[in-house]
XYZ file of C-alpha atoms in Angstrom:
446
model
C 231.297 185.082 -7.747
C 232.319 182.714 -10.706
C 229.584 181.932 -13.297
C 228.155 178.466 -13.786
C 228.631 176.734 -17.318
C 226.095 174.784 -18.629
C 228.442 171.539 -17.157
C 227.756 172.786 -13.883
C 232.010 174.230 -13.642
C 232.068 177.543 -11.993
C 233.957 180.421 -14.221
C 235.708 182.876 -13.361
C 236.250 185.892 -15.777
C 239.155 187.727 -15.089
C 241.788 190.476 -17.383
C 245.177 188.432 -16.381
C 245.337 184.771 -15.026
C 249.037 184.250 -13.452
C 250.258 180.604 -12.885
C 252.875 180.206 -10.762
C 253.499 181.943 -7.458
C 257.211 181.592 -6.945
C 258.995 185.198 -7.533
C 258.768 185.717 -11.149
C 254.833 185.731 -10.791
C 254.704 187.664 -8.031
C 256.841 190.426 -9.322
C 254.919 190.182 -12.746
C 251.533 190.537 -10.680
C 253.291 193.358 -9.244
C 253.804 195.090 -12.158
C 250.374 194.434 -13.354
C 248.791 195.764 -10.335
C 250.640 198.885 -10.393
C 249.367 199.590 -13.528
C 245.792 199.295 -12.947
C 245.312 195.805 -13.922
C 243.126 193.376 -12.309
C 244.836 189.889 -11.708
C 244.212 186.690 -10.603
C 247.231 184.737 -9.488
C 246.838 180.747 -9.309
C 249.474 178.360 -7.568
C 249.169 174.526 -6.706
C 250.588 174.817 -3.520
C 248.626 175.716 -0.129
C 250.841 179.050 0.123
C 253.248 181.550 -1.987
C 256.947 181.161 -2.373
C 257.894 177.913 -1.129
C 261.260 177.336 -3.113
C 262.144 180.795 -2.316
C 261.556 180.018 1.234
C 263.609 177.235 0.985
C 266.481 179.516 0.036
C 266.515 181.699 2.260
C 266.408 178.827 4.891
C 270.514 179.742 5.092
C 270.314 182.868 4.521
C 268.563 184.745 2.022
C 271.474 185.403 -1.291
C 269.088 188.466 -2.995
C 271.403 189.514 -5.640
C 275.335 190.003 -6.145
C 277.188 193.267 -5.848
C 279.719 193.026 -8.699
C 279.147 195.830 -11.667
C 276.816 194.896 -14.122
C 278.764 194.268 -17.250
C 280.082 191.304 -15.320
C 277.016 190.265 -13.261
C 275.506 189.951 -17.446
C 277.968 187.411 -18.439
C 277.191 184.960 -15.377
C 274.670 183.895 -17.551
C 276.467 182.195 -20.478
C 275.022 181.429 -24.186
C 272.133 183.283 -22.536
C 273.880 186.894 -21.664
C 272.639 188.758 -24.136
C 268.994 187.964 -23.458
C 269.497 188.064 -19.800
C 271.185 190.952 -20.235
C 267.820 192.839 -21.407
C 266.445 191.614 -18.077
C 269.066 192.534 -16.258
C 268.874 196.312 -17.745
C 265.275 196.923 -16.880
C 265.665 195.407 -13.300
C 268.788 195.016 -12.498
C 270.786 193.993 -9.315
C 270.636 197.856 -7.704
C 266.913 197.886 -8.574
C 266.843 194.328 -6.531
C 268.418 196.191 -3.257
C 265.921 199.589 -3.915
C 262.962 197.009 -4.147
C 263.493 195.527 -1.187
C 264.057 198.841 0.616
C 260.625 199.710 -0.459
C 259.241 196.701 1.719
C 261.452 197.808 4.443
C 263.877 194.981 3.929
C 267.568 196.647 4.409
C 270.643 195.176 2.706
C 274.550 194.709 2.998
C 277.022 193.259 0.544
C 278.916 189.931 2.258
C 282.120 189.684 2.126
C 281.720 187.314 -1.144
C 279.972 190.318 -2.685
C 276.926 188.563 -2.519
C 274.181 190.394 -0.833
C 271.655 189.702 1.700
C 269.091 190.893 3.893
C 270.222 192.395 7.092
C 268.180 189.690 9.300
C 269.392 186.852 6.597
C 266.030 185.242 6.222
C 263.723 185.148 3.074
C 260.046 185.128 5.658
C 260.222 188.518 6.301
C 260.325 190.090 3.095
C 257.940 187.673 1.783
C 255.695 188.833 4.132
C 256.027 192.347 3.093
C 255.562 192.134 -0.200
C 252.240 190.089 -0.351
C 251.042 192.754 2.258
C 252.280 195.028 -0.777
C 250.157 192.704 -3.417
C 247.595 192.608 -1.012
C 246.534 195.875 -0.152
C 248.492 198.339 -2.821
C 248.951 201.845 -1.506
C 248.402 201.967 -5.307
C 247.267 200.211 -8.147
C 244.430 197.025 -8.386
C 244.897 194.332 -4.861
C 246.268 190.901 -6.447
C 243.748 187.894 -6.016
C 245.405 185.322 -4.689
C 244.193 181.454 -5.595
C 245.740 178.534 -3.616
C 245.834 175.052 -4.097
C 244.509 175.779 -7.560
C 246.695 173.024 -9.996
C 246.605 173.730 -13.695
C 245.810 170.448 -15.853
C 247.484 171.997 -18.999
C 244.131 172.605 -20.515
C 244.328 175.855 -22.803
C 242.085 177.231 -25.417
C 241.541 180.239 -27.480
C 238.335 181.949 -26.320
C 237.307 182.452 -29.736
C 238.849 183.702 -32.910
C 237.170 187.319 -32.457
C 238.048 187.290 -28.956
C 241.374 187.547 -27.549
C 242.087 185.633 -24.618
C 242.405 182.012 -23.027
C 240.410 179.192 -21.568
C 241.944 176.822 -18.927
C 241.284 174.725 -16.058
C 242.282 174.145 -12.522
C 241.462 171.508 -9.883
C 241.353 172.555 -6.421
C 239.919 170.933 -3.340
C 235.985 172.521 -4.456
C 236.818 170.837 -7.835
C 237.320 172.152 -11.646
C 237.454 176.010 -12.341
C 237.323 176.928 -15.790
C 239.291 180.508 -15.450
C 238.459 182.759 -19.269
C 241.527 185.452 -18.975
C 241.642 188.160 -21.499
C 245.803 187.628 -21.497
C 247.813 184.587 -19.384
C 251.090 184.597 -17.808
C 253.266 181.062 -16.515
C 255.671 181.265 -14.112
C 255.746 177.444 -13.580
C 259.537 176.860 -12.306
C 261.781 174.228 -13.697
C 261.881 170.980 -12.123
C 264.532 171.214 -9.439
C 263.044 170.371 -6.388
C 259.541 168.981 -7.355
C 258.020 168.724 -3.819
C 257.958 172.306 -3.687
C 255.625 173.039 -7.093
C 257.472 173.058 -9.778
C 257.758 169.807 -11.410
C 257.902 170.109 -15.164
C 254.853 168.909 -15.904
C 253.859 171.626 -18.468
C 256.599 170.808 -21.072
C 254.247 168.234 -23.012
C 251.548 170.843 -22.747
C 253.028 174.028 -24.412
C 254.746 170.865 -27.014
C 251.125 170.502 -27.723
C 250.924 173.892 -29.190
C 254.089 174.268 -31.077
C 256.147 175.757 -28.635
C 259.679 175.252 -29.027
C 260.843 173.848 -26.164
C 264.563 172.470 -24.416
C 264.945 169.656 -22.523
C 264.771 170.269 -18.769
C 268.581 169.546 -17.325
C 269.966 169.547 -13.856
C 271.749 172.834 -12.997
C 273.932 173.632 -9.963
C 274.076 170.519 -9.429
C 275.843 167.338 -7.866
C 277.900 164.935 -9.384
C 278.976 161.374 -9.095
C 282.003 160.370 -8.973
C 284.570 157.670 -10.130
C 287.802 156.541 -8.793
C 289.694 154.419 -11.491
C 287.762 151.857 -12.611
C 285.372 151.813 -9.633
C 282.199 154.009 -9.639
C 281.338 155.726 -6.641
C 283.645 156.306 -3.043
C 284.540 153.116 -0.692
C 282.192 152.376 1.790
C 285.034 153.706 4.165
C 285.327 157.275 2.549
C 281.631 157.115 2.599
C 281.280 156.377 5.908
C 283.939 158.917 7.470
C 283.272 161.836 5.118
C 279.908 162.058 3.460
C 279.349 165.533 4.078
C 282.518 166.967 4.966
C 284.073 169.801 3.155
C 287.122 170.590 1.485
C 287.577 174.331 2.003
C 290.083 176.539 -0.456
C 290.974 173.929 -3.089
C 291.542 174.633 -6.858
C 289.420 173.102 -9.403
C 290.374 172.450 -12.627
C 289.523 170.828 -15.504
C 289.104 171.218 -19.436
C 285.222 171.363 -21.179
C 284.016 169.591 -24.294
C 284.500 172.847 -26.383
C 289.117 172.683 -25.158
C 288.209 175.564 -22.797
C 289.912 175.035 -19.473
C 288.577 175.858 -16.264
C 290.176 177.110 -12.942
C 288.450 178.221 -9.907
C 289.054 177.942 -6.339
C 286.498 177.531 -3.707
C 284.770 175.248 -1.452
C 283.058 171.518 -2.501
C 281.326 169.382 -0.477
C 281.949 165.099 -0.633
C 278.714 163.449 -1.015
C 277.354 160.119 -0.640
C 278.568 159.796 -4.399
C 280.469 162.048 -5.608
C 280.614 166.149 -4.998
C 278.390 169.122 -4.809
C 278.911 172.234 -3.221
C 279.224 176.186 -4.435
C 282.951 175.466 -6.204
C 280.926 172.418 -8.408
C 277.676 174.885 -8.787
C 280.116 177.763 -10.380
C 281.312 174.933 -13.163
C 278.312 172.411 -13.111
C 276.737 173.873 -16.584
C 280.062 173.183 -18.189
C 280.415 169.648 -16.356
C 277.571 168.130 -16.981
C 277.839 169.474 -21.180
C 280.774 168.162 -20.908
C 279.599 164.835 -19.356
C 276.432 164.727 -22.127
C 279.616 164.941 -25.043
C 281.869 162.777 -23.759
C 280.595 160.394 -21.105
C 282.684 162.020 -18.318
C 284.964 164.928 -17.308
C 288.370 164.672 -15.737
C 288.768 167.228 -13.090
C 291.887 167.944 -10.924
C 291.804 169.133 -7.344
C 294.858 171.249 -5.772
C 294.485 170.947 -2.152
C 297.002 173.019 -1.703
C 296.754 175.895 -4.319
C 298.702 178.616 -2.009
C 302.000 176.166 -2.172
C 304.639 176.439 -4.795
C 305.948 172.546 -5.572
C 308.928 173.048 -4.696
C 308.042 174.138 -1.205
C 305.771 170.994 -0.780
C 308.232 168.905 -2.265
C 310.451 170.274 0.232
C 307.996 169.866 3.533
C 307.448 166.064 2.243
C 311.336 165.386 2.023
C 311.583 166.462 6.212
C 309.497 162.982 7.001
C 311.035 161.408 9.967
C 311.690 157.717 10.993
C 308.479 156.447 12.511
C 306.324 159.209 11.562
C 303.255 157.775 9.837
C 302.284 159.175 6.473
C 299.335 160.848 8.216
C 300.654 162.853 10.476
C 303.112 164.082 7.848
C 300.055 165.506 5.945
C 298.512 166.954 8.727
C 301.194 168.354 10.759
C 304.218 169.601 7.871
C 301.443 169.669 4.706
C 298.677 170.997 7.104
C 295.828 169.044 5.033
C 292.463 168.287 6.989
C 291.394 164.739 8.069
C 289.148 164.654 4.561
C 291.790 165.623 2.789
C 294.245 162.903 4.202
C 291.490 160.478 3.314
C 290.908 161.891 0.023
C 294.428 161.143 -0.990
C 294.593 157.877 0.429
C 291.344 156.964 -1.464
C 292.667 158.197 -5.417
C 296.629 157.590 -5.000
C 297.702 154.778 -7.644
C 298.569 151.696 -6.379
C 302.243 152.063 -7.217
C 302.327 154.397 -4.158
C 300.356 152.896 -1.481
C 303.295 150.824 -0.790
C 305.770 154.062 -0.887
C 307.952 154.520 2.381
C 308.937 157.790 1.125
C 306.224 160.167 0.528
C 309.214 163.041 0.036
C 308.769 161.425 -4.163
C 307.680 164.276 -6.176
C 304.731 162.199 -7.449
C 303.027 162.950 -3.731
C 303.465 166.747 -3.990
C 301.862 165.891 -7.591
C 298.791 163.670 -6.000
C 298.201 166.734 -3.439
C 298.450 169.440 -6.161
C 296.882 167.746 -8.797
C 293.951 165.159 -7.381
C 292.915 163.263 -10.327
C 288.998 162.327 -9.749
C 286.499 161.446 -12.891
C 282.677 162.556 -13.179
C 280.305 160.577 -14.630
C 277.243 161.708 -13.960
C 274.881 165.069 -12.549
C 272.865 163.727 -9.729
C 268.933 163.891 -10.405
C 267.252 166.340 -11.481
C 264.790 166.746 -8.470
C 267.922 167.369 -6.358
C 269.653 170.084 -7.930
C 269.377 173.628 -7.280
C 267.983 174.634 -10.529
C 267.476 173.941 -13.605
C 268.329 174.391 -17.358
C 265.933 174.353 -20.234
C 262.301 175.059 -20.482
C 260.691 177.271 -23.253
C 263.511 178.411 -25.734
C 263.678 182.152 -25.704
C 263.746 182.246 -29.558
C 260.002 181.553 -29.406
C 259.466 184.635 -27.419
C 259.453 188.345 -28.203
C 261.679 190.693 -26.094
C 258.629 191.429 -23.893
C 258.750 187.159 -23.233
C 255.426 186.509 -24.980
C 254.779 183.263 -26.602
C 255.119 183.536 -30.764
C 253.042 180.278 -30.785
C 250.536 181.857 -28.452
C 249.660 185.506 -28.776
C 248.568 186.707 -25.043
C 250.615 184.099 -23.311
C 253.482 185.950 -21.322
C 256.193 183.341 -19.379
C 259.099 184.301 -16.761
C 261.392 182.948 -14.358
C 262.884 179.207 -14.173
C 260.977 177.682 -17.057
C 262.690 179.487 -19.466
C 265.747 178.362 -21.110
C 268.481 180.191 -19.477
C 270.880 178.962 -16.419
C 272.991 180.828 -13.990
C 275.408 179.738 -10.836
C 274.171 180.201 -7.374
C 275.629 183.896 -5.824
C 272.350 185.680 -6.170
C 272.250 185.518 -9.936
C 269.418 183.166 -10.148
C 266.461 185.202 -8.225
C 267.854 188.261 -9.987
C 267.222 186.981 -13.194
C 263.787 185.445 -11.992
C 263.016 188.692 -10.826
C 263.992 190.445 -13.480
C 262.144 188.402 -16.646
C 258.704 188.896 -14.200
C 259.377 192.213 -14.343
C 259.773 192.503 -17.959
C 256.759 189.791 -18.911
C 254.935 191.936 -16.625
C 255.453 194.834 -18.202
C 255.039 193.683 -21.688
C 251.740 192.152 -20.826
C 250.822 195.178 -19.441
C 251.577 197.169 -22.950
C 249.830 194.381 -24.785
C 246.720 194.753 -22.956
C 246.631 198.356 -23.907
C 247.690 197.748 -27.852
C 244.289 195.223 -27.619
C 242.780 197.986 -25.900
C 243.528 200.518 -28.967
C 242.339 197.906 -31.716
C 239.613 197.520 -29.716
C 238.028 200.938 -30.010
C 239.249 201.837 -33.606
């Protein structure tokens, strides 16, 4: 039971306080547990995991099964630190993980790899069991609906460790842990836990920090001069995708981007797995210039002259339409698509066999001007700038203060690379707050 301070708070005493139950914490509370260390791991929600719920809602994405030199550099200005993740727990040691909680694997055919019954509740399950009731190792104490206030003192000069509170539905707890680690999240999808909210607290005590960003991401769109679709694109294809096109488009920096994939047209603009891959570059780009021309090729497989050729063969009476669909074989979205960009000079053209059509489907000029919020984006960028932790991901600014996972500043596209990574930094602030326990231990008893 906790002990009573002279306010009348309860304390708890405990070697390692974990904040943050999302899968960073739990794999650092793994780590801990395996090596003998008691922990106590706090979360403001009333259970474990929700955001990783959430993604496996369709389908679980676990890790990717490219080689690891390239799964590194999916991580950006951030590949080298990653990187050291990434080659203590990397995405092999993801799949053998999850074999050890009985949770088999296969590689998609978009090398990204999943669980064999494609949903996150399962293995989940397993592994608190695992946290729960070790076959080895110290059981993980599991706090819930315990909210940290950002309150955080030293416990006194002579003694290492930290002093914070949390508010729960008995009231204030005043937790004293020997050594403290956050796994707080971003703020992508605030409803679920993580919500930012700690930025102006570790500010407080000198911790260098980046400004939290939206990361695979949405964006909003705008045709000439007019921001935003018509209300009849809107209304016909919110939510329709545009499958196999070619985006392109040239960053702040001159480097040009090509990709094809899949998008998705929004309310206001696009989202979708094609605009994840290039949304870190997209929205820098947006931030230095205002917005970013991109170019969509709806028909990337066609040489010009070949569509030139199909758009020439219109008969009398046939309607622009049914030229697209039938000779070009472009979707109703598409069709729409084009109707909504082309310039004016053409909406009046009787002969869509003029090479500037074949030029409108292969090059669809749209403008972005802005990521959608950050509360509805996938991730997030930014968080606690890794130059103000060691390589074991403890705080400079506040010796015995580990952090992992999404609050850091490091960003990766969807495809598995993001929960690796999460996984991966638990693993290693784990680990190194596992090793500074026992360094304390040694000055301890010289």
């Amino acid at each position: 039971m906790p002990d009573q301070a002279l306010s009348g708070t309860p304390i708890l005493h405990c070697p390692v306080a974990i904040v943050g139950a999302g899968p960073a914490g739990l794999m650092a509370a793994e780590v801990l547990s395996a090596a003998g260390v008691e922990v106590h791991l706090f979360d403001a929600m009333p259970s474990v995991g929700r955001k990783f719920l959430l993604a496996g809602i369709g389908g679980l994405n676990l890790t990717h099964a490219e080689p690891l030199p390239a799964f590194k550099t999916r991580y950006g200005p951030r590949a080298d630190h990653c990187g050291r993740w990434l080659d203590a727990f990397g995405p092999q040691a993801v799949r053998d993980w999850a074999a050890g909680l009985g949770i088999q694997t296969f590689v998609g055919s978009s090398q990204r790899v999943f669980p064999l019954e494609m949903k996150a509740a399962p293995l989940l399950r397993a592994w608190l069991q695992r946290l729960r009731h070790p076959a080895s190792g110290v059981p993980v104490r599991f706090h819930m609906r315990q909210r940290w206030d950002g309150h955080l003192q030293p416990l006194a000069p002579e003694t290492p460790g930290y002093r914070l509170h949390l508010h729960g539905p008995q009231g204030q707890t005043e937790v004293r842990a020997q050594a403290l680690l956050l796994a707080l999240g971003g703020a992508s999808w605030p409803k679920l836990g993580s919500d930012g909210a700690w930025m102006p607290w570790l500010a407080q005590h000198g911790v260098p920090l980046q400004p939290l960003r939206p990361s695979n991401c949405g964006f909003d769109v705008a045709v000439g001069t007019r921001l935003g679709w018509s209300a009849h694109l809107r209304q016909r294809c919110a939510g329709a995708a545009l499958k196999g096109v070619l985006l392109r488009f040239t960053d702040a920096t001159g480097q040009a981007f090509e990709r094809r994939g899949e998008c998705v047209l929004t309310e206001t603009g696009l989202e979708g797995s094609l605009i994840y891959a290039a949304s870190a570059r997209l929205r820098d780009t947006i931030e230095a210039q205002g917005r970013v021309h991109i170019e969509l090729d709806l028909k990337p497989d066609w040489s010009r002259s070949r569509l030139q050729a199909e758009l020439g063969r219109a008969r009398a009476r046939q309607s622009l339409g049914t030229l697209l669909r039938q000779r070009i074989g472009l979707g109703p979205t598409q069709v729409a698509l084009l109707h909504e960009v082309r310039p004016p000079a053409q909406r009046t053209d009787a002969a869509p066999s003029a090479p500037e059509w074949a030029a409108l489907i292969q090059g669809l000029p749209l403008d972005l001007v802005a990521t959608r919020p950050l509360a509805e984006a996938i991730s997030s960028a930014g968080g606690v700038a890794l130059e103000g932790l060691s390589e074991a991901l403890m705080l400079h600014r506040l010796p015995g203060v580990f952090c992992a996972g999404e609050m850091l500043d490091w960003e990766a596209p969807t495809g598995g690379y993001l929960l690796t990574a999460c996984l991966a930094s638990g693993r290693v602030a784990g680990q190194g707050l596992a090793d500074w326990l026992r360094a304390q231990a040694r000055l301890g008893s010289d």
